[in-house]
Amino acid sequence: MTEALTQKRRSGGRAGNRERRGGAVFRQMPWRLPKNTDRPVEPLDGEGVAAIHNGAMRILEEIGIAFLNEEALALFRQAGCRVDGQVVRMDRDWVMEMVSRAPASFTLTPRNPDRRLVIGEGHILFGNVSSPPSYFDLELGRKVSGTRAQCADLLRLTQHFNCIHFAGGYPVEPVEIHPSVRHLDVLFDKLTLTDKVMHAYSLGRERVEDVMEMVRIAGGLTEEEFQATPRMYTNINSTSPLKHDHPMIDGCLRCVRRGQAVIVTPFTLAGAMAPVTMAGAVTLSIAEALSAIALFQFVRPGAPSVIGTFTSNVDMKSGAPAFGTPEYIRATQMTGQMARFYGLPLRASGVCAANVPDGQAMWETSNSLWSAMQSGTNIVYHAAGWLEGGLVASPEKFVMDCEVIQMLQRYLEPDITATTPDDIAFEAIREVGHDGHYFGIQHTQDRYETAFYQPFVSDWRNFEAWAADGEVWTAERAHRLFKEIIAHFEPPPMEAAIREELEAFVARRKAEGGAPTDF
Amino acid sequence: MTEALTQKRRSGGRAGNRERRGGAVFRQMPWRLPKNTDRPVEPLDGEGVAAIHNGAMRILEEIGIAFLNEEALALFRQAGCRVDGQVVRMDRDWVMEMVSRAPASFTLTPRNPDRRLVIGEGHILFGNVSSPPSYFDLELGRKVSGTRAQCADLLRLTQHFNCIHFAGGYPVEPVEIHPSVRHLDVLFDKLTLTDKVMHAYSLGRERVEDVMEMVRIAGGLTEEEFQATPRMYTNINSTSPLKHDHPMIDGCLRCVRRGQAVIVTPFTLAGAMAPVTMAGAVTLSIAEALSAIALFQFVRPGAPSVIGTFTSNVDMKSGAPAFGTPEYIRATQMTGQMARFYGLPLRASGVCAANVPDGQAMWETSNSLWSAMQSGTNIVYHAAGWLEGGLVASPEKFVMDCEVIQMLQRYLEPDITATTPDDIAFEAIREVGHDGHYFGIQHTQDRYETAFYQPFVSDWRNFEAWAADGEVWTAERAHRLFKEIIAHFEPPPMEAAIREELEAFVARRKAEGGAPTDF
């Protein structure tokens, strides 16, 4: 933990070299919407897919899902489903008919239309960590409750990195702000510090409607324009097993009715809230997700909807959730097969159980990011900055994750594997022959600036050069980059009038008391 | 770098807790030969495969490969190839006929027949880091030249971990031992500290023949028994571009003639010793590898042969080799497609450019290990303990890599993705219903001990528990495990008579002067 501070003292003035090498204006890859052309890894055969589908349908038909939301229950009754108290049973034909109404892809257009996202169509898009209550960085050296300033810094990272496509939930909960008005302050920060797609928490009517209103204002949109195409989204978790809570469904219904997108992500932790078998946990997850998506499609046919996966296992010693495990990877791949079976875009995550941005953090995160790639995932939540099973946000981890994510995006560029005659390079091979080298030849000179991925936090120098420069481990290099990015950050442009309108909205809603906090 | 020592001082007596939790008798997965049933990732279409094949064949036909080995040149002449000085040009029909003689799979049987390996048949097997001249551990805190004691410790790790299938080259070069007798001392250590498959360096007649003789003695084999089935292997690199050196080819010919296996691994660093384009670098690599394999198949039809890939890119800033990059991953996948096209087993690596066992080390290693999985690789060299582009061996990295490798092996177990009715768990889901949890039910109780991967160096506890236990980062936890494993290590049994015969062989060959060192 003290690695950072110790090194700071030891390396002293030498850090200057390093800073010049990797200033805030370090080269990063341009904004793009990468397409994943790899064939997904499919551990299930046709029978396996059928078994999970049949299991999910039997859950919906025979056991049912509890909806703690009167409006939803009324809608299910209206749709002809069997409602017994709060438990809704639905026939598979109806579920499949509703799910078939969901689009295979859709767009999300934030206030900067250049940041428009295509969800589906083979794209894989990445977002920042969302919702940790706590924060850790190497300067603090300990875990603390999140503040607005830390949240804003993480939003600056979100904006800075081109490989991050959307701002998910709050990158850390600014616990110091009263919950009744927290959404107003953070959304103001999000909308002014970033111009990327963002999200509303489904935590009560006021929060969802306030956020939609602020996104509308920030985009300079009329209500009609806001509703004409999705501008934002909400993400909900079911309360596994087999339950959807009131505010989650309420928020989704509000989003859907104003034309915005929804992601339904059951949190099915195998051995805790879900069966200990991965097929069982995935089956439960599918049933929970489809029940909500069916409802939204009944309310608004064609509503942009994403099926999410958050199936993992627990540590059987401590009961704590584990992430990036073999079971997690396979569950994500299996859910990918099911998402394709239902024709729905898929959300997965970049996650780990590690408490600090070290080796374990990166192998667990690498495993989860590769499972997103392997499963045909379209939206990768929590892809940058996540620690401790999502309880901690870390700016160092954020920077390190962005290197990994950039590499995945570079990996997806087709030029790496091109096999034109120029790529096979027979003439260059003949030219160099048996005794030369390729550094100086024209074929290399023409291509070397763009041929290879260029890192920003990785140190590829040899041990001696690295040691002479202060022996700085990766987490500390990431910390320095974090500080530089923040120091040089410039927010994206926003018209003064729009900013004022946002400020006025926040002031008015604060004066009105914000949102109730009694749920 | 000082992370370890600082923490050691700070955490003091609390370390005891940690040691009890993860003693040397920590649970690890059993020895097994994992099968990789994932469909490989194939970035090339049929035309791409044909383009690389055609490029490689044109290199062999039109440019030729230099063989700095008179015996090889005579053999190529005998085979009807065109030999011009040291450059050999060979027709594609002849090359393909020779390559078609190589078996798609074969076995390697070390002195302990329970450690028999199957190379091919969908297996993926892992070996320790090979050949770094230097060593780094957290106690030393700096890079030093390798010693025999450090080499022996790394061999103990090689033996300890069931997920490590073979002992490659020296896990660190014991630079303190004179090169003329180094192979005798290290092979004695390898054969007495491990009972796994091992390798001979192709560095001159004496070394190869001595190692074969020692492997024969250690196995209690007659020469006829030794030759009857492969017991060991050698691995050679070409001297890219387009050249095979004398001792490498000599060593392979000696191994092949005594029935042992060969791996041919060109070291084609794109932009340096190979074209800057990945297709060009792979094409060059394929041509170099096939030229040698064709020779060995001419000498001994059916000789067990593996095609290796070591294609990566350089850091365009420093010229240093980079590993686990997007380009590296794709090159490995492309070479996998070519290996299947030629019907040859494939060797790849677990590698990184990082200098210390930190986040960068683990994301680069994860990328390279996943590319081995994605390419259908059969043998993963350097899979545990590699740092600084192979110039440094680290016991902490070894332990950390073994966690990642174990997870990959667990990932390949089919029970994770089983979808029998018991796995779908419909009755368990009905039993728990909407308000229960799965911890206590029979379905969980029956399975929880084996359902999930159990880590040995990962810390899955929450931040508070982790902090109370001394805030130990992964590399330091790995260091402690390394020390415990060494402290509790017991070498595999060996008959006293065999040990004495090995000792006598070493003594005699030392008295004879060992191997010449003038090449």
PDB file of N, CA and C in Angstrom, chain A residues 237 240 265-286 288 308-316 319-335 347-354 360 364-365 367-369 371 382 386 388-390, chain B residues 407 410 416 438-439 444 451-453 455 460:
ATOM      1  N   ASN A 237     -30.781  -3.686 -11.538  1.00  0.00           N
ATOM      2  CA  ASN A 237     -30.505  -5.051 -11.083  1.00  0.00           C
ATOM      3  C   ASN A 237     -31.806  -5.623 -10.540  1.00  0.00           C
ATOM      4  N   SER A 240     -32.234 -10.704  -6.850  1.00  0.00           N
ATOM      5  CA  SER A 240     -32.249 -12.163  -6.962  1.00  0.00           C
ATOM      6  C   SER A 240     -32.366 -12.777  -5.583  1.00  0.00           C
ATOM      7  N   THR A 265     -29.969  -6.130 -15.550  1.00  0.00           N
ATOM      8  CA  THR A 265     -28.803  -6.930 -15.168  1.00  0.00           C
ATOM      9  C   THR A 265     -29.044  -7.626 -13.840  1.00  0.00           C
ATOM     10  N   PRO A 266     -29.533  -8.848 -13.849  1.00  0.00           N
ATOM     11  CA  PRO A 266     -29.647  -9.584 -12.586  1.00  0.00           C
ATOM     12  C   PRO A 266     -28.267  -9.773 -11.962  1.00  0.00           C
ATOM     13  N   PHE A 267     -28.214  -9.711 -10.648  1.00  0.00           N
ATOM     14  CA  PHE A 267     -26.952  -9.949  -9.924  1.00  0.00           C
ATOM     15  C   PHE A 267     -27.065 -11.330  -9.291  1.00  0.00           C
ATOM     16  N   THR A 268     -26.693 -12.321 -10.084  1.00  0.00           N
ATOM     17  CA  THR A 268     -26.896 -13.709  -9.676  1.00  0.00           C
ATOM     18  C   THR A 268     -25.563 -14.314  -9.272  1.00  0.00           C
ATOM     19  N   LEU A 269     -25.331 -14.251  -7.994  1.00  0.00           N
ATOM     20  CA  LEU A 269     -24.091 -14.747  -7.420  1.00  0.00           C
ATOM     21  C   LEU A 269     -24.296 -16.227  -7.077  1.00  0.00           C
ATOM     22  N   ALA A 270     -23.639 -17.090  -7.847  1.00  0.00           N
ATOM     23  CA  ALA A 270     -23.851 -18.536  -7.692  1.00  0.00           C
ATOM     24  C   ALA A 270     -23.438 -18.979  -6.296  1.00  0.00           C
ATOM     25  N   GLY A 271     -24.310 -19.719  -5.653  1.00  0.00           N
ATOM     26  CA  GLY A 271     -24.041 -20.186  -4.299  1.00  0.00           C
ATOM     27  C   GLY A 271     -24.581 -19.262  -3.232  1.00  0.00           C
ATOM     28  N   ALA A 272     -25.077 -18.076  -3.643  1.00  0.00           N
ATOM     29  CA  ALA A 272     -25.642 -17.136  -2.663  1.00  0.00           C
ATOM     30  C   ALA A 272     -27.074 -16.788  -3.058  1.00  0.00           C
ATOM     31  N   MET A 273     -27.209 -15.905  -4.065  1.00  0.00           N
ATOM     32  CA  MET A 273     -28.545 -15.541  -4.536  1.00  0.00           C
ATOM     33  C   MET A 273     -28.983 -16.378  -5.741  1.00  0.00           C
ATOM     34  N   ALA A 274     -28.169 -17.334  -6.126  1.00  0.00           N
ATOM     35  CA  ALA A 274     -28.460 -18.150  -7.306  1.00  0.00           C
ATOM     36  C   ALA A 274     -27.898 -19.550  -7.069  1.00  0.00           C
ATOM     37  N   PRO A 275     -28.336 -20.511  -7.857  1.00  0.00           N
ATOM     38  CA  PRO A 275     -27.814 -21.868  -7.687  1.00  0.00           C
ATOM     39  C   PRO A 275     -26.289 -21.899  -7.784  1.00  0.00           C
ATOM     40  N   VAL A 276     -25.704 -22.867  -7.132  1.00  0.00           N
ATOM     41  CA  VAL A 276     -24.254 -23.012  -7.089  1.00  0.00           C
ATOM     42  C   VAL A 276     -23.694 -23.451  -8.448  1.00  0.00           C
ATOM     43  N   THR A 277     -24.538 -24.020  -9.283  1.00  0.00           N
ATOM     44  CA  THR A 277     -24.131 -24.419 -10.635  1.00  0.00           C
ATOM     45  C   THR A 277     -24.235 -23.216 -11.569  1.00  0.00           C
ATOM     46  N   MET A 278     -23.266 -23.089 -12.482  1.00  0.00           N
ATOM     47  CA  MET A 278     -23.279 -21.913 -13.346  1.00  0.00           C
ATOM     48  C   MET A 278     -24.484 -21.945 -14.297  1.00  0.00           C
ATOM     49  N   ALA A 279     -24.840 -23.112 -14.791  1.00  0.00           N
ATOM     50  CA  ALA A 279     -26.019 -23.187 -15.665  1.00  0.00           C
ATOM     51  C   ALA A 279     -27.264 -22.747 -14.906  1.00  0.00           C
ATOM     52  N   GLY A 280     -27.354 -23.131 -13.637  1.00  0.00           N
ATOM     53  CA  GLY A 280     -28.497 -22.714 -12.832  1.00  0.00           C
ATOM     54  C   GLY A 280     -28.511 -21.214 -12.605  1.00  0.00           C
ATOM     55  N   ALA A 281     -27.346 -20.655 -12.308  1.00  0.00           N
ATOM     56  CA  ALA A 281     -27.265 -19.209 -12.071  1.00  0.00           C
ATOM     57  C   ALA A 281     -27.597 -18.434 -13.342  1.00  0.00           C
ATOM     58  N   VAL A 282     -27.119 -18.931 -14.480  1.00  0.00           N
ATOM     59  CA  VAL A 282     -27.422 -18.252 -15.745  1.00  0.00           C
ATOM     60  C   VAL A 282     -28.912 -18.380 -16.065  1.00  0.00           C
ATOM     61  N   THR A 283     -29.470 -19.550 -15.829  1.00  0.00           N
ATOM     62  CA  THR A 283     -30.900 -19.748 -16.091  1.00  0.00           C
ATOM     63  C   THR A 283     -31.740 -18.772 -15.269  1.00  0.00           C
ATOM     64  N   LEU A 284     -31.401 -18.668 -13.981  1.00  0.00           N
ATOM     65  CA  LEU A 284     -32.117 -17.728 -13.112  1.00  0.00           C
ATOM     66  C   LEU A 284     -31.975 -16.300 -13.644  1.00  0.00           C
ATOM     67  N   SER A 285     -30.766 -15.943 -14.030  1.00  0.00           N
ATOM     68  CA  SER A 285     -30.495 -14.590 -14.535  1.00  0.00           C
ATOM     69  C   SER A 285     -31.325 -14.293 -15.786  1.00  0.00           C
ATOM     70  N   ILE A 286     -31.362 -15.265 -16.691  1.00  0.00           N
ATOM     71  CA  ILE A 286     -32.120 -15.088 -17.938  1.00  0.00           C
ATOM     72  C   ILE A 286     -33.602 -14.885 -17.620  1.00  0.00           C
ATOM     73  N   GLU A 288     -35.022 -13.766 -14.880  1.00  0.00           N
ATOM     74  CA  GLU A 288     -35.252 -12.463 -14.250  1.00  0.00           C
ATOM     75  C   GLU A 288     -35.173 -11.327 -15.267  1.00  0.00           C
ATOM     76  N   GLY A 308     -28.378  -7.867 -19.392  1.00  0.00           N
ATOM     77  CA  GLY A 308     -27.089  -7.785 -18.715  1.00  0.00           C
ATOM     78  C   GLY A 308     -26.750  -9.086 -18.013  1.00  0.00           C
ATOM     79  N   THR A 309     -25.464  -9.329 -17.853  1.00  0.00           N
ATOM     80  CA  THR A 309     -25.034 -10.476 -17.047  1.00  0.00           C
ATOM     81  C   THR A 309     -24.130  -9.984 -15.923  1.00  0.00           C
ATOM     82  N   PHE A 310     -24.385 -10.484 -14.762  1.00  0.00           N
ATOM     83  CA  PHE A 310     -23.528 -10.211 -13.608  1.00  0.00           C
ATOM     84  C   PHE A 310     -23.507 -11.487 -12.781  1.00  0.00           C
ATOM     85  N   THR A 311     -23.319 -12.596 -13.472  1.00  0.00           N
ATOM     86  CA  THR A 311     -23.270 -13.889 -12.804  1.00  0.00           C
ATOM     87  C   THR A 311     -21.825 -14.202 -12.446  1.00  0.00           C
ATOM     88  N   SER A 312     -21.586 -14.441 -11.171  1.00  0.00           N
ATOM     89  CA  SER A 312     -20.267 -14.893 -10.762  1.00  0.00           C
ATOM     90  C   SER A 312     -20.435 -15.852  -9.598  1.00  0.00           C
ATOM     91  N   ASN A 313     -19.319 -16.242  -9.021  1.00  0.00           N
ATOM     92  CA  ASN A 313     -19.376 -17.156  -7.877  1.00  0.00           C
ATOM     93  C   ASN A 313     -18.893 -16.438  -6.627  1.00  0.00           C
ATOM     94  N   VAL A 314     -19.175 -17.023  -5.492  1.00  0.00           N
ATOM     95  CA  VAL A 314     -18.658 -16.481  -4.236  1.00  0.00           C
ATOM     96  C   VAL A 314     -17.371 -17.222  -3.870  1.00  0.00           C
ATOM     97  N   ASP A 315     -16.586 -16.581  -3.032  1.00  0.00           N
ATOM     98  CA  ASP A 315     -15.458 -17.244  -2.382  1.00  0.00           C
ATOM     99  C   ASP A 315     -16.046 -18.155  -1.318  1.00  0.00           C
ATOM    100  N   MET A 316     -15.871 -19.450  -1.475  1.00  0.00           N
ATOM    101  CA  MET A 316     -16.517 -20.367  -0.557  1.00  0.00           C
ATOM    102  C   MET A 316     -15.925 -20.293   0.849  1.00  0.00           C
ATOM    103  N   GLY A 319     -17.379 -16.130   1.625  1.00  0.00           N
ATOM    104  CA  GLY A 319     -18.697 -15.719   1.142  1.00  0.00           C
ATOM    105  C   GLY A 319     -18.653 -14.456   0.304  1.00  0.00           C
ATOM    106  N   ALA A 320     -17.486 -13.839   0.169  1.00  0.00           N
ATOM    107  CA  ALA A 320     -17.368 -12.613  -0.632  1.00  0.00           C
ATOM    108  C   ALA A 320     -17.515 -12.944  -2.115  1.00  0.00           C
ATOM    109  N   PRO A 321     -18.053 -12.007  -2.897  1.00  0.00           N
ATOM    110  CA  PRO A 321     -18.129 -12.268  -4.331  1.00  0.00           C
ATOM    111  C   PRO A 321     -16.736 -12.297  -4.957  1.00  0.00           C
ATOM    112  N   ALA A 322     -16.563 -13.180  -5.914  1.00  0.00           N
ATOM    113  CA  ALA A 322     -15.302 -13.269  -6.669  1.00  0.00           C
ATOM    114  C   ALA A 322     -15.598 -12.876  -8.110  1.00  0.00           C
ATOM    115  N   PHE A 323     -14.593 -12.339  -8.788  1.00  0.00           N
ATOM    116  CA  PHE A 323     -14.810 -11.880 -10.168  1.00  0.00           C
ATOM    117  C   PHE A 323     -13.625 -12.239 -11.047  1.00  0.00           C
ATOM    118  N   GLY A 324     -13.903 -12.409 -12.339  1.00  0.00           N
ATOM    119  CA  GLY A 324     -12.838 -12.781 -13.257  1.00  0.00           C
ATOM    120  C   GLY A 324     -12.376 -14.212 -13.049  1.00  0.00           C
ATOM    121  N   THR A 325     -13.208 -14.998 -12.383  1.00  0.00           N
ATOM    122  CA  THR A 325     -12.882 -16.401 -12.125  1.00  0.00           C
ATOM    123  C   THR A 325     -13.214 -17.261 -13.348  1.00  0.00           C
ATOM    124  N   PRO A 326     -12.735 -18.501 -13.369  1.00  0.00           N
ATOM    125  CA  PRO A 326     -13.111 -19.394 -14.463  1.00  0.00           C
ATOM    126  C   PRO A 326     -14.632 -19.514 -14.604  1.00  0.00           C
ATOM    127  N   GLU A 327     -15.311 -19.586 -13.457  1.00  0.00           N
ATOM    128  CA  GLU A 327     -16.771 -19.728 -13.501  1.00  0.00           C
ATOM    129  C   GLU A 327     -17.411 -18.462 -14.063  1.00  0.00           C
ATOM    130  N   TYR A 328     -16.877 -17.304 -13.687  1.00  0.00           N
ATOM    131  CA  TYR A 328     -17.376 -16.024 -14.196  1.00  0.00           C
ATOM    132  C   TYR A 328     -17.230 -15.963 -15.722  1.00  0.00           C
ATOM    133  N   ILE A 329     -16.056 -16.363 -16.205  1.00  0.00           N
ATOM    134  CA  ILE A 329     -15.798 -16.276 -17.648  1.00  0.00           C
ATOM    135  C   ILE A 329     -16.794 -17.149 -18.408  1.00  0.00           C
ATOM    136  N   ARG A 330     -16.949 -18.379 -17.938  1.00  0.00           N
ATOM    137  CA  ARG A 330     -17.862 -19.290 -18.644  1.00  0.00           C
ATOM    138  C   ARG A 330     -19.310 -18.802 -18.574  1.00  0.00           C
ATOM    139  N   ALA A 331     -19.713 -18.280 -17.405  1.00  0.00           N
ATOM    140  CA  ALA A 331     -21.093 -17.784 -17.282  1.00  0.00           C
ATOM    141  C   ALA A 331     -21.339 -16.638 -18.259  1.00  0.00           C
ATOM    142  N   THR A 332     -20.332 -15.782 -18.425  1.00  0.00           N
ATOM    143  CA  THR A 332     -20.479 -14.658 -19.350  1.00  0.00           C
ATOM    144  C   THR A 332     -20.609 -15.174 -20.786  1.00  0.00           C
ATOM    145  N   GLN A 333     -19.773 -16.148 -21.125  1.00  0.00           N
ATOM    146  CA  GLN A 333     -19.874 -16.735 -22.476  1.00  0.00           C
ATOM    147  C   GLN A 333     -21.237 -17.391 -22.694  1.00  0.00           C
ATOM    148  N   MET A 334     -21.702 -18.113 -21.691  1.00  0.00           N
ATOM    149  CA  MET A 334     -22.998 -18.796 -21.816  1.00  0.00           C
ATOM    150  C   MET A 334     -24.128 -17.773 -21.973  1.00  0.00           C
ATOM    151  N   THR A 335     -24.054 -16.684 -21.200  1.00  0.00           N
ATOM    152  CA  THR A 335     -25.086 -15.656 -21.318  1.00  0.00           C
ATOM    153  C   THR A 335     -25.028 -15.007 -22.697  1.00  0.00           C
ATOM    154  N   ARG A 347     -24.908  -6.767 -22.132  1.00  0.00           N
ATOM    155  CA  ARG A 347     -24.011  -6.014 -21.245  1.00  0.00           C
ATOM    156  C   ARG A 347     -23.260  -6.976 -20.345  1.00  0.00           C
ATOM    157  N   ALA A 348     -21.933  -6.794 -20.213  1.00  0.00           N
ATOM    158  CA  ALA A 348     -21.131  -7.522 -19.217  1.00  0.00           C
ATOM    159  C   ALA A 348     -20.271  -6.492 -18.488  1.00  0.00           C
ATOM    160  N   SER A 349     -19.189  -6.910 -17.833  1.00  0.00           N
ATOM    161  CA  SER A 349     -18.448  -5.993 -16.966  1.00  0.00           C
ATOM    162  C   SER A 349     -16.947  -6.271 -16.984  1.00  0.00           C
ATOM    163  N   GLY A 350     -16.186  -5.259 -16.524  1.00  0.00           N
ATOM    164  CA  GLY A 350     -14.746  -5.399 -16.299  1.00  0.00           C
ATOM    165  C   GLY A 350     -14.488  -5.320 -14.808  1.00  0.00           C
ATOM    166  N   VAL A 351     -14.290  -6.455 -14.175  1.00  0.00           N
ATOM    167  CA  VAL A 351     -14.413  -6.524 -12.720  1.00  0.00           C
ATOM    168  C   VAL A 351     -13.321  -7.372 -12.086  1.00  0.00           C
ATOM    169  N   CYS A 352     -13.146  -7.181 -10.770  1.00  0.00           N
ATOM    170  CA  CYS A 352     -12.154  -7.941 -10.015  1.00  0.00           C
ATOM    171  C   CYS A 352     -12.545  -7.939  -8.547  1.00  0.00           C
ATOM    172  N   ALA A 353     -11.931  -8.816  -7.783  1.00  0.00           N
ATOM    173  CA  ALA A 353     -12.144  -8.850  -6.340  1.00  0.00           C
ATOM    174  C   ALA A 353     -11.001  -8.173  -5.596  1.00  0.00           C
ATOM    175  N   ALA A 354      -9.922  -7.850  -6.284  1.00  0.00           N
ATOM    176  CA  ALA A 354      -8.719  -7.308  -5.636  1.00  0.00           C
ATOM    177  C   ALA A 354      -9.010  -5.971  -4.963  1.00  0.00           C
ATOM    178  N   GLN A 360      -3.050  -9.114  -9.024  1.00  0.00           N
ATOM    179  CA  GLN A 360      -4.345  -9.797  -8.967  1.00  0.00           C
ATOM    180  C   GLN A 360      -5.439  -8.970  -9.638  1.00  0.00           C
ATOM    181  N   GLU A 364      -7.498 -10.549 -12.863  1.00  0.00           N
ATOM    182  CA  GLU A 364      -8.953 -10.718 -12.763  1.00  0.00           C
ATOM    183  C   GLU A 364      -9.684  -9.820 -13.770  1.00  0.00           C
ATOM    184  N   THR A 365      -9.213  -8.575 -13.878  1.00  0.00           N
ATOM    185  CA  THR A 365      -9.850  -7.666 -14.837  1.00  0.00           C
ATOM    186  C   THR A 365      -9.610  -8.143 -16.263  1.00  0.00           C
ATOM    187  N   ASN A 367      -9.216 -11.167 -17.256  1.00  0.00           N
ATOM    188  CA  ASN A 367     -10.125 -12.294 -17.479  1.00  0.00           C
ATOM    189  C   ASN A 367     -11.545 -11.821 -17.770  1.00  0.00           C
ATOM    190  N   SER A 368     -12.006 -10.834 -17.019  1.00  0.00           N
ATOM    191  CA  SER A 368     -13.387 -10.389 -17.237  1.00  0.00           C
ATOM    192  C   SER A 368     -13.507  -9.640 -18.564  1.00  0.00           C
ATOM    193  N   LEU A 369     -12.498  -8.855 -18.915  1.00  0.00           N
ATOM    194  CA  LEU A 369     -12.567  -8.145 -20.201  1.00  0.00           C
ATOM    195  C   LEU A 369     -12.481  -9.130 -21.372  1.00  0.00           C
ATOM    196  N   SER A 371     -13.538 -12.138 -21.271  1.00  0.00           N
ATOM    197  CA  SER A 371     -14.825 -12.845 -21.352  1.00  0.00           C
ATOM    198  C   SER A 371     -15.872 -11.966 -22.024  1.00  0.00           C
ATOM    199  N   HIS A 382     -18.308  -0.859 -15.886  1.00  0.00           N
ATOM    200  CA  HIS A 382     -17.263  -0.939 -14.854  1.00  0.00           C
ATOM    201  C   HIS A 382     -15.888  -1.227 -15.442  1.00  0.00           C
ATOM    202  N   TRP A 386     -12.451  -0.103 -11.281  1.00  0.00           N
ATOM    203  CA  TRP A 386     -13.154  -0.931 -10.284  1.00  0.00           C
ATOM    204  C   TRP A 386     -12.174  -1.712  -9.415  1.00  0.00           C
ATOM    205  N   GLU A 388     -12.194  -4.092  -5.366  1.00  0.00           N
ATOM    206  CA  GLU A 388     -12.925  -4.697  -4.237  1.00  0.00           C
ATOM    207  C   GLU A 388     -14.364  -5.062  -4.594  1.00  0.00           C
ATOM    208  N   GLY A 389     -14.538  -5.823  -5.638  1.00  0.00           N
ATOM    209  CA  GLY A 389     -15.891  -6.243  -6.001  1.00  0.00           C
ATOM    210  C   GLY A 389     -16.841  -5.084  -6.216  1.00  0.00           C
ATOM    211  N   GLY A 390     -16.313  -3.930  -6.608  1.00  0.00           N
ATOM    212  CA  GLY A 390     -17.168  -2.786  -6.907  1.00  0.00           C
ATOM    213  C   GLY A 390     -17.410  -1.872  -5.735  1.00  0.00           C
TER     214      GLY A 390
ATOM    215  N   MET B 407      -6.224 -21.139 -13.149  1.00  0.00           N
ATOM    216  CA  MET B 407      -7.569 -20.682 -13.510  1.00  0.00           C
ATOM    217  C   MET B 407      -7.913 -21.071 -14.947  1.00  0.00           C
ATOM    218  N   ARG B 410      -8.739 -24.718 -14.829  1.00  0.00           N
ATOM    219  CA  ARG B 410     -10.086 -24.897 -14.284  1.00  0.00           C
ATOM    220  C   ARG B 410     -11.144 -24.496 -15.328  1.00  0.00           C
ATOM    221  N   ILE B 416     -18.067 -26.953 -15.561  1.00  0.00           N
ATOM    222  CA  ILE B 416     -18.538 -25.571 -15.331  1.00  0.00           C
ATOM    223  C   ILE B 416     -19.733 -25.244 -16.213  1.00  0.00           C
ATOM    224  N   TYR B 438     -29.384 -19.358  -1.309  1.00  0.00           N
ATOM    225  CA  TYR B 438     -28.919 -20.676  -1.737  1.00  0.00           C
ATOM    226  C   TYR B 438     -27.807 -21.244  -0.857  1.00  0.00           C
ATOM    227  N   PHE B 439     -27.366 -20.492   0.138  1.00  0.00           N
ATOM    228  CA  PHE B 439     -26.238 -20.979   0.940  1.00  0.00           C
ATOM    229  C   PHE B 439     -26.513 -22.352   1.550  1.00  0.00           C
ATOM    230  N   THR B 444     -26.772 -26.854  -2.944  1.00  0.00           N
ATOM    231  CA  THR B 444     -25.500 -26.147  -2.732  1.00  0.00           C
ATOM    232  C   THR B 444     -24.549 -26.984  -1.883  1.00  0.00           C
ATOM    233  N   ALA B 451     -17.378 -26.760  -6.424  1.00  0.00           N
ATOM    234  CA  ALA B 451     -18.067 -26.011  -7.490  1.00  0.00           C
ATOM    235  C   ALA B 451     -17.189 -24.927  -8.097  1.00  0.00           C
ATOM    236  N   PHE B 452     -16.367 -24.275  -7.269  1.00  0.00           N
ATOM    237  CA  PHE B 452     -15.677 -23.074  -7.730  1.00  0.00           C
ATOM    238  C   PHE B 452     -14.173 -23.212  -7.586  1.00  0.00           C
ATOM    239  N   TYR B 453     -13.484 -22.535  -8.448  1.00  0.00           N
ATOM    240  CA  TYR B 453     -12.032 -22.424  -8.346  1.00  0.00           C
ATOM    241  C   TYR B 453     -11.647 -21.826  -6.991  1.00  0.00           C
ATOM    242  N   PRO B 455      -8.528 -20.092  -5.038  1.00  0.00           N
ATOM    243  CA  PRO B 455      -7.211 -19.505  -5.306  1.00  0.00           C
ATOM    244  C   PRO B 455      -6.216 -19.774  -4.191  1.00  0.00           C
ATOM    245  N   TRP B 460      -9.350 -12.717  -1.782  1.00  0.00           N
ATOM    246  CA  TRP B 460     -10.727 -12.382  -2.148  1.00  0.00           C
ATOM    247  C   TRP B 460     -11.494 -11.773  -0.962  1.00  0.00           C
TER     248      TRP B 460
END
